[in-house]
Amino acid sequence: MTLLSSIRGPADLKRLRRDQLPELAGEIRERMIECCSITGGHIGASLGVVELSIALLYEFDSPADKILWDVGHQAYTWKLLTGRNDAFPTLRQRDGISGFLKRSESEHDQFGAGHAGTAMSAALGIATARDLQGEQYKVAAVVGDGALTCGLSYEGMNNAGHSGRDIILIVNDNGMSISPNVGAISKTLGGIVADPRTNRLRELVKGMTFKLAEVFGERVVDFAKNLEESVKNLFSAGMFFEELGFRYFGPIDGHDLPKLCDTLRFVRSMSGPRVVHVVTEKGKGFHFAESNREKWHGLAAYDPVTGEARKKASGPPTWTQVIGDGLSALADEHPELVAITAAMPSGTGVNIFQARHPERFFDVGIAEGHAVTFAAGLATQGIRPVCAIYSTFLQRAYDNVIHDVAVQKLPVVFCMDRAGLVGEDGQTHMGLYDIAYMLAVPEMTVTAPKDGDELIGLLRTALAHDGPFCTRYPRDKAPAEPRPVRDVPAVPYGTWEQLRRGQDVAILAVGTMVAPAVEAAELLAREGIECGVVNCRFLKPLDMATLELLAAQYRTVVTVEEGTIVNGFGAYLAETLQTTHPEVRVIALGVPDRLVEQAPRAEQLALCGLTPAGIARRITALQHEHEESLGAR
Ligand SMILES: Cc1ncc(C[n+]2csc(CCOP(=O)(O)OP(=O)(O)O)c2C)c(N)n1
């Protein structure tokens, strides 16, 4: 029996001797490497915090003490040690455990997440509730150095430091976001780690503090703490945290279990806002992950022996590659074009742009709101910024989209990757809301391409348009290899494309739903239902000329979109037609108004009825209902 298999929860862990913990860390790494090789997942991020997770559960008293993990993608050890070892092979699978932390999954998961930067604010909320309710427990937030590029983290720290509440911030500093971390804070943290003078002094004082604590107890320790503080303030960049109202401890080697345990025990025994700066190595203990930390941050199933992906890339490129190549090529024609990412250069494909046009590429950190307002500033000066941001993360910047871009009618282009159903990342990462939220923005042109060529064409249209413009595409392969960028013309602004003519039903399809709609129409034709199919590549403005023709021709219009049905394209179209053509009924197909569980994207599409067969089924049912109602009259 391994140590890991004997652990059902923190109580079992606490029964181990301290000198057994490194052996446990080894077993955890093996288990993670093996399971993730089948399921895929955030292996690199999780390998880096094995010791930190063990030490937190060993020294704190979870779930009475509340430990929060920012994002939660790095919390695989946490899962393994809090009763989810047996379920671990189901990670990210349909009906399996989540790739992130979820309150519904375990009493040890204090706050669900998936987006970065929330832990500090949520932890302060919990600490405040504790104080209001007169309870006694500890609250700690583990936040990566990447998440310290989020404005939200500072809003939380500013509030927490000032509050004086008993709260602990643990900075997991591995120098990496998904790609190498950016910005001044990252440099500051690096400076603390690199300064041997500060380190020696701090070690000296800390050693004294621990010894005094052992011999004289808490009262005399106060003196030592003051001494330690003064030394730190004199010499250290930890001052940054101290100025915000946090007592600073660190930097601690995050793979040194005894040191971690000692420090956490000591820090736990204190009160007030304090920060523990833990230095870890992403991918620790797995040489593939150590040698390419960006690739191994999170990835699909791999062969643990060779490190190669299990599923070889074949067929057409992904949408992400199409946009990366497309933007790079368009930048050759448009010297005013720049690309902005919020810490996702490879995820959004703009790393391709970065390689070709480094001076026109900006990674602003995990700071979507800032990215958008930064773009708006650039646009006021005649630069043409393209913000490549996942649909789910752009939610963070909604006010900036409206207040800074749309109200000023600035020509910022938004390229929303991972729009639609996202598969295994699950609920927190769904790109289901962008159609609804972008349609509501005045001045915004809202588009969705049916294929790679159309994406390039729409980018050309966007660059010729003087106003805010967005486009969306899914986490998937493009339907076909696109043509060379120079051969692809702009899409005429505000136009739809009629792909098929019929007389019974008009299917108005958006983006990824165009191909399934065409297939559905073919299936329906075999049943004697003749459908027209229109590619509604512009969701706003609507192509009113084509819409008039359709309204004259069809009594039933079915819209199909890969987005929430609430306030989506169907709702927008229905609202338009109800005044001009009340005789036309509009039926909207899309993602139902509920949370969609993790599963492969293809399964999620099928569950939502967004496949050729699903669309055809709905239209057949509609036609039958229609005929019955006619018969009843
Ligand atoms: C708001 C938001 N934007 C982007 C992401 C994508 N993302 C997931 S993890 C990550 C890097 C986080 O870095 P860090 O906090 O240092 O954690 P590490 O992975 O290094 O442990 C990013 C950018 C996200 N989760 N949330």
XYZ file of C-alpha atoms and ligand atoms in Angstrom, residues 45 71 73 114-116 144-147 172 174 176-178 282 297 343-344 366 368 393 396, ligand 1:
49
model
C 1.142 24.033 -12.806
C -7.736 29.783 -10.583
C -5.901 24.679 -12.085
C -11.263 29.032 -13.201
C -10.614 32.680 -13.912
C -7.573 34.253 -12.272
C 0.295 32.695 -8.377
C 2.700 35.401 -9.495
C 0.779 35.397 -12.784
C -2.424 36.234 -10.950
C 3.228 30.930 -5.394
C 7.282 30.328 -10.274
C 5.546 31.977 -15.004
C 2.040 32.847 -15.993
C 1.183 30.375 -18.777
C 6.611 24.818 -12.578
C 1.365 24.393 -18.141
C -1.294 36.554 -20.826
C -2.408 34.133 -23.532
C -3.775 38.656 -16.878
C -8.291 41.891 -19.687
C -12.053 36.114 -20.213
C -13.840 40.621 -17.243
C -9.100 36.152 -16.061
C -8.242 35.039 -16.611
N -7.481 35.268 -17.702
C -6.711 34.287 -18.211
C -6.694 33.054 -17.637
C -5.885 31.928 -18.253
N -4.893 31.427 -17.316
C -5.061 30.302 -16.608
S -3.806 29.971 -15.601
C -2.967 31.314 -16.116
C -1.614 31.618 -15.552
C -1.684 31.813 -14.111
O -0.405 32.054 -13.638
P -0.135 31.947 -12.094
O -1.197 32.646 -11.347
O 1.249 32.378 -11.842
O -0.312 30.416 -11.793
P 0.640 29.198 -12.260
O -0.023 28.584 -13.445
O 1.977 29.739 -12.587
O 0.632 28.295 -11.103
C -3.680 32.026 -17.070
C -3.231 33.232 -17.759
C -7.512 32.854 -16.514
N -7.589 31.669 -15.903
N -8.260 33.852 -16.030
